[in-house]
Coordinates of C-alpha atoms in Angstrom, one line a residue:
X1 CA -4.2 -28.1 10.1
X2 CA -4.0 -26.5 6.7
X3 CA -6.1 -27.1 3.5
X4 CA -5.5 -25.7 0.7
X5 CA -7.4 -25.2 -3.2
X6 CA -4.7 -26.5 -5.0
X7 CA -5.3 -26.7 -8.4
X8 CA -9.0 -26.8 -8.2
X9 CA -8.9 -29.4 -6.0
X10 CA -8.9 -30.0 -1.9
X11 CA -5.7 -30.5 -0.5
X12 CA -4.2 -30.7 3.2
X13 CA -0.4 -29.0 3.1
X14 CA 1.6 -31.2 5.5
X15 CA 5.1 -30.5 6.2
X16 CA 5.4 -28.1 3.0
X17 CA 3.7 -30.8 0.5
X18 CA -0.1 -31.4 -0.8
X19 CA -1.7 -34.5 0.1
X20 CA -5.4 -34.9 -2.1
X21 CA -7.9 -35.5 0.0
X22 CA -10.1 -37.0 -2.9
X23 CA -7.4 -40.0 -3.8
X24 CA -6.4 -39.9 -0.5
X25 CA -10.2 -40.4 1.3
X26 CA -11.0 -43.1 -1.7
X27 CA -13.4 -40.8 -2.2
X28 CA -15.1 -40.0 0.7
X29 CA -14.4 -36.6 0.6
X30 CA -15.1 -34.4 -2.5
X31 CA -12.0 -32.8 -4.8
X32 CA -14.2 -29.8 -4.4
X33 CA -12.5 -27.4 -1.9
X34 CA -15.7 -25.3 -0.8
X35 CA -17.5 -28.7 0.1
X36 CA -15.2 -29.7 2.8
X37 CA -17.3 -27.1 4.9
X38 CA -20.4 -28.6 5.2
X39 CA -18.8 -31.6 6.4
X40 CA -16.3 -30.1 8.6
X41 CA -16.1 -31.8 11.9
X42 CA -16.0 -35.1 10.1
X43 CA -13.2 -34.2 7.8
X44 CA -11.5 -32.9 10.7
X45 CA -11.3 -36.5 12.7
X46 CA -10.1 -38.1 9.4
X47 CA -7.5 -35.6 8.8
X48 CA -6.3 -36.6 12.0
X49 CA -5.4 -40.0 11.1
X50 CA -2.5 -41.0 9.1
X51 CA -1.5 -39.6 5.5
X52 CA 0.1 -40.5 2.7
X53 CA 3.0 -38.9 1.9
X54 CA 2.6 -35.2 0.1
X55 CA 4.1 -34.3 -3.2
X56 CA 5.5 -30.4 -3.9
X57 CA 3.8 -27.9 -5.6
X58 CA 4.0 -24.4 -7.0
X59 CA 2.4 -21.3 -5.2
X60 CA 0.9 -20.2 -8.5
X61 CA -1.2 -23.7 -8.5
X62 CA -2.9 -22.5 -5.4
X63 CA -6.9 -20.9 -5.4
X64 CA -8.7 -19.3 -2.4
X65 CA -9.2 -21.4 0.5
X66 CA -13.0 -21.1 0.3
X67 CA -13.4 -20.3 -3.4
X68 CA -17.7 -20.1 -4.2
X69 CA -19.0 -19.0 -0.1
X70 CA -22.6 -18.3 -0.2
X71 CA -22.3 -15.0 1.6
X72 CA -19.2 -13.0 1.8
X73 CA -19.4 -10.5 4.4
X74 CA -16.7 -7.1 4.6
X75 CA -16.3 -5.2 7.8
X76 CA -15.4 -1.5 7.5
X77 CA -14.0 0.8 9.9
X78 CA -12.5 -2.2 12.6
X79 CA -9.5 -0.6 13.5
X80 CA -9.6 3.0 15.1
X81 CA -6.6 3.9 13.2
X82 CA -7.5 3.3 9.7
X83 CA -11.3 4.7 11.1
X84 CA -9.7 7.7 12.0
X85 CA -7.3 8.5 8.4
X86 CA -10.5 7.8 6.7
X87 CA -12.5 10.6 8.5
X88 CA -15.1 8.5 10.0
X89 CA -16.0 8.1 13.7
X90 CA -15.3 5.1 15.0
X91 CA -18.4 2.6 15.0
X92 CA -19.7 1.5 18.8
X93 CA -22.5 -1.2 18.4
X94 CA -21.7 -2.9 14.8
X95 CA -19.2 -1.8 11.9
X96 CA -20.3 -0.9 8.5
X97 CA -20.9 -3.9 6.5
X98 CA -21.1 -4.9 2.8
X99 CA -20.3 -7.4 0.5
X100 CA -17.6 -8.6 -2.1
X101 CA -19.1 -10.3 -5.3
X102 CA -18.3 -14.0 -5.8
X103 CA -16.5 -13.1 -8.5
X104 CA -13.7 -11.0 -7.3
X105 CA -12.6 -14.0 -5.5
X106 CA -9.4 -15.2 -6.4
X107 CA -6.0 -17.1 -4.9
X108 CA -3.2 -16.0 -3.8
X109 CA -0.9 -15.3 -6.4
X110 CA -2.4 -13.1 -9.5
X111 CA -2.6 -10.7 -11.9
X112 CA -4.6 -7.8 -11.3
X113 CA -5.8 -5.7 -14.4
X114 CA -6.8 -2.0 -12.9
X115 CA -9.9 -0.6 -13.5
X116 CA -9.5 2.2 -16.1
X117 CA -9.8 6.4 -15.0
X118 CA -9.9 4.5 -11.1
X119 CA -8.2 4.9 -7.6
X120 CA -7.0 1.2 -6.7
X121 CA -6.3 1.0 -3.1
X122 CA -4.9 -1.7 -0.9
X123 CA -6.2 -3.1 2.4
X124 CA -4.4 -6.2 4.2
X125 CA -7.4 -8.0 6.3
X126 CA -7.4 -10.7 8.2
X127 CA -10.2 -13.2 6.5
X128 CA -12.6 -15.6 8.9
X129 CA -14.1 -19.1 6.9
X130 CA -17.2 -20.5 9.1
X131 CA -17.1 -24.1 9.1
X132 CA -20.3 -25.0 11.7
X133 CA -23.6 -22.9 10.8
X134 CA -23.9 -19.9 13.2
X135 CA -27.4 -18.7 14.6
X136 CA -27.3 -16.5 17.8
X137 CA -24.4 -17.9 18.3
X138 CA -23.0 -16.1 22.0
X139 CA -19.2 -14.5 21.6
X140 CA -18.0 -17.2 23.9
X141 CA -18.7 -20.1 21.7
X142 CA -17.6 -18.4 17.7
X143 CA -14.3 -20.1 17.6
X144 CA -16.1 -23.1 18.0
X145 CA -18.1 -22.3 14.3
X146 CA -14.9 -20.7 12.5
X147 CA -12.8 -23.6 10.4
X148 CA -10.0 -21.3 9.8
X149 CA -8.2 -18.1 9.1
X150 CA -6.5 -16.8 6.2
X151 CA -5.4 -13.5 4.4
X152 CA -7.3 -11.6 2.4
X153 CA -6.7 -8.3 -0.1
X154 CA -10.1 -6.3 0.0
X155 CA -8.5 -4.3 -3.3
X156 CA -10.6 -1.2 -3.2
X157 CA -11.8 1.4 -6.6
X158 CA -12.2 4.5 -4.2
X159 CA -13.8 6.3 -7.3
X160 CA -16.7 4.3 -7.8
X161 CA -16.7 3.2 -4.1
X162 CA -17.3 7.1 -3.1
X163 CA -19.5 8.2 -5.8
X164 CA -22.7 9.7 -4.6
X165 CA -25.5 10.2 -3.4
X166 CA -24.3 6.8 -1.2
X167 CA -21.1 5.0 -1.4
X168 CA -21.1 1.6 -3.7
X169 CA -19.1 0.0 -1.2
X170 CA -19.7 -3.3 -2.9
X171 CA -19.0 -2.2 -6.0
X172 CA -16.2 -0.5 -5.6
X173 CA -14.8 -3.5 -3.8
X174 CA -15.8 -6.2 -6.6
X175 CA -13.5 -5.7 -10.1
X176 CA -12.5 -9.3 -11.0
X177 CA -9.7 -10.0 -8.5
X178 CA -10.2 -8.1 -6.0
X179 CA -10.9 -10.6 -3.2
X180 CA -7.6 -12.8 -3.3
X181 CA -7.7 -15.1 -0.6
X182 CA -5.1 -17.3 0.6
X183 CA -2.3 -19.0 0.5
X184 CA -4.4 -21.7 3.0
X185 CA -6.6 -21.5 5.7
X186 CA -4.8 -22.7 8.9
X187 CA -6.9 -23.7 11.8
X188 CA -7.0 -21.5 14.9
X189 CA -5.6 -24.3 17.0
X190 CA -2.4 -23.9 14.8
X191 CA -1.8 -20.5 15.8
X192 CA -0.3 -19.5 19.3
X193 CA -3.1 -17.0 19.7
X194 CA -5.5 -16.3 17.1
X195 CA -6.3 -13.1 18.8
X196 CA -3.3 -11.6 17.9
X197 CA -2.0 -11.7 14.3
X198 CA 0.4 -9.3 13.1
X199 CA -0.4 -8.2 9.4
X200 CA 1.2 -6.5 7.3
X201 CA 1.4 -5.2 3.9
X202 CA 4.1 -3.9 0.9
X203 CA 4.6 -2.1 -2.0
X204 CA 7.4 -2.6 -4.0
X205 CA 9.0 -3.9 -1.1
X206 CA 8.2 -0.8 0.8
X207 CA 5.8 -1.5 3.6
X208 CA 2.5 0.4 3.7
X209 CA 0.5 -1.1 6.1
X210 CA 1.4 -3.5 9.8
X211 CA -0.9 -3.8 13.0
X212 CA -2.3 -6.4 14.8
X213 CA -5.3 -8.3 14.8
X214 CA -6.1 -7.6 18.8
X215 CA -6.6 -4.0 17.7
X216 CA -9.3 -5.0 15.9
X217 CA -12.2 -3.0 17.2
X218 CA -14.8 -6.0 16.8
X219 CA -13.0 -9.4 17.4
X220 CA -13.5 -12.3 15.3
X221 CA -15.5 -13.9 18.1
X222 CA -17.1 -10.5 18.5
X223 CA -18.1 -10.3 14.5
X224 CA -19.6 -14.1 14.8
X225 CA -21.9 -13.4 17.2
X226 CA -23.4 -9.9 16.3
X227 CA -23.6 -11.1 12.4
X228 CA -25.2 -14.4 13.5
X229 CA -27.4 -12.4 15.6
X230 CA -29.0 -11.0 12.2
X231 CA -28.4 -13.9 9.6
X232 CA -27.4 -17.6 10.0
X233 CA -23.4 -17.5 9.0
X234 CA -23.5 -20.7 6.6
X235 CA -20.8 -23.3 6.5
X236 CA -17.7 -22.2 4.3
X237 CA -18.9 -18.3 4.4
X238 CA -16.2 -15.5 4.6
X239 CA -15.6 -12.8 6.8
X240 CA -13.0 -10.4 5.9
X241 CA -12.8 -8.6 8.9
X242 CA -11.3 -5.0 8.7
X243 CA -7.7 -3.0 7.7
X244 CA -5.4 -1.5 9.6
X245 CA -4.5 2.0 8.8
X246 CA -1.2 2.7 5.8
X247 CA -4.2 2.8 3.0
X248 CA -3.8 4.9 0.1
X249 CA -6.6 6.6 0.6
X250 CA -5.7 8.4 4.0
X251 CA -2.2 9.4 2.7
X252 CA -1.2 13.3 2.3
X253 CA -1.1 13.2 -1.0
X254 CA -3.0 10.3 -1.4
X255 CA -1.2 7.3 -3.0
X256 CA -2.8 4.3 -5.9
X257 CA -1.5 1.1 -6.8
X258 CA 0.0 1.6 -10.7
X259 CA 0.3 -1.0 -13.6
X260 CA 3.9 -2.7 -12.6
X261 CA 3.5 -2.6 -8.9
X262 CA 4.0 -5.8 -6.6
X263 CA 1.6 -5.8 -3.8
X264 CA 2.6 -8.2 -1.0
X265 CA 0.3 -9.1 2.0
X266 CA 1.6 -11.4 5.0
X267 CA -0.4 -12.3 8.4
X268 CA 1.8 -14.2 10.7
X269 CA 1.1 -18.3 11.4
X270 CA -0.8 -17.6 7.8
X271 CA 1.5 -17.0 5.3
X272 CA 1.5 -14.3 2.2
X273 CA -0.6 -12.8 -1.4
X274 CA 1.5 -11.6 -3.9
X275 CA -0.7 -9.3 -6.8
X276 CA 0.8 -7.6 -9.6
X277 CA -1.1 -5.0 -11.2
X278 CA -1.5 -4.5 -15.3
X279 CA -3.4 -1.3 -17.0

């Protein structure tokens, strides 16, 4: 299954069209696409059923998947690659974590304005939405509380992110636009295995970042279970979970997005972002 924001409003993309859930539920289910989560298992057995017919629609029209979460959480340093071309040691018991502000969220196709005097960096990330509460939950059960996957852009100000005396991770990660999510979240029963995901990530056509998702240091399952050991993961919260390595930030000489550039993310099953950047 995939739902979609489409527009502002829930939709389920069948067969390359958009079927409202709203008109389509007569009512039962809200136009409101972070609601669905609360009531997730039951919109899943009515999605089931039979639908009308979809109608076509325009990329552009489409929001993030899970547009106002309640918690957002980053993971840093998930891959031993990118760990390693940002000079840290690779975390053991649980990655760095921070936040992105609800309002860096935004869909899949956008326009990005740079912060000014800053170092914008890119970093392709595979993005987890909870759709049952998690408490404790044990590794061995977390599929069973995600709804979906989707990609994410964690669009990165190194400046601000690196000033001192501490890093302003959160910060640094949280410039309007910054969190495009998207184009839909597809249900891990969709995907073949959604342990392994390639991902990948372009410039100008020129491709900058590609791994894989079973590299991932900390697993989604793995991530589920040791955040839900701290804090209850609420229905409809995000995970992005970690970049491979290609940033800018690790390059000799290092490398920032410009006003003009195309950045173009793509996770396989998933489907693709497409930011352009503006001074």
């Amino acid at each position: 299954m995939r739902i979609a924001n489409l527009s502002g409003r829930l939709a389920l993309i069948v067969d390359g069209k958009a079927v409202d859930v709203e008109r389509s539920s007569n009512g039962r289910f809200s136009a409101d696409p972070q609601a669905v989560y609360e009531r997730w298992e039951e919109f899943r057995t009515w999605a089931a059923g039979d639908l009308p017919a979809g109608v076509a629609f325009e990329h552009g029209e489409l929001g993030a998947p899970a547009p106002a979460p309640r918690q957002t959480l980053a993971i840093g340093l998930n891959y031993r690659d990118h760990a390693a071309e940002s000079g840290f040691a690779v975390p053991e018991q649980l990655p760095p974590v921070f936040t992105k502000f609800a309002t860096s969220i935004s869909g899949p196709v956008t326009e990005v304005k740079l912060p000014a005097d800053g170092h914008t960096d890119w970093e392709v990330e595979l993005v987890a939405v909870i759709g049952r509460r998690a408490h404790g939950v044990r590794e061995e059960d977390a599929w069973s509380h995600v709804a979906g996957l989707t990609v994410g852009q964690d669009i990165s100000e190194r400046v601000i992110q690196l000033a001192g005396p501490a890093p302003q991770f959160s910060l640094g990660k949280s410039y309007p636009g910054f969190a495009p999510m998207g184009p839909w979240l597809v249900t891990p029963d969709e995907l073949d295995n959604p342990d392994d995901l390639e991902l990948r990530c372009a410039i100008n056509g020129e491709q900058v970042q590609k791994g894989r998702t079973r590299d991932l240091i900390f697993s989604v399952p793995t991530l589920v279970a040791r955040l839900s050991a701290v804090l209850p993961l609420l229905p409809g919260d995000v995970i992005f979970t970690g970049t491979p390595a290609g940033v800018g930030l690790g390059r000799n000489p290092q490398r920032w997005l410009a006003a003009g550039d195309e950045l173009v993310s793509t996770i396989e099953g998933i489907g693709e972002l497409r930011q352009t950047f503006v001074a």
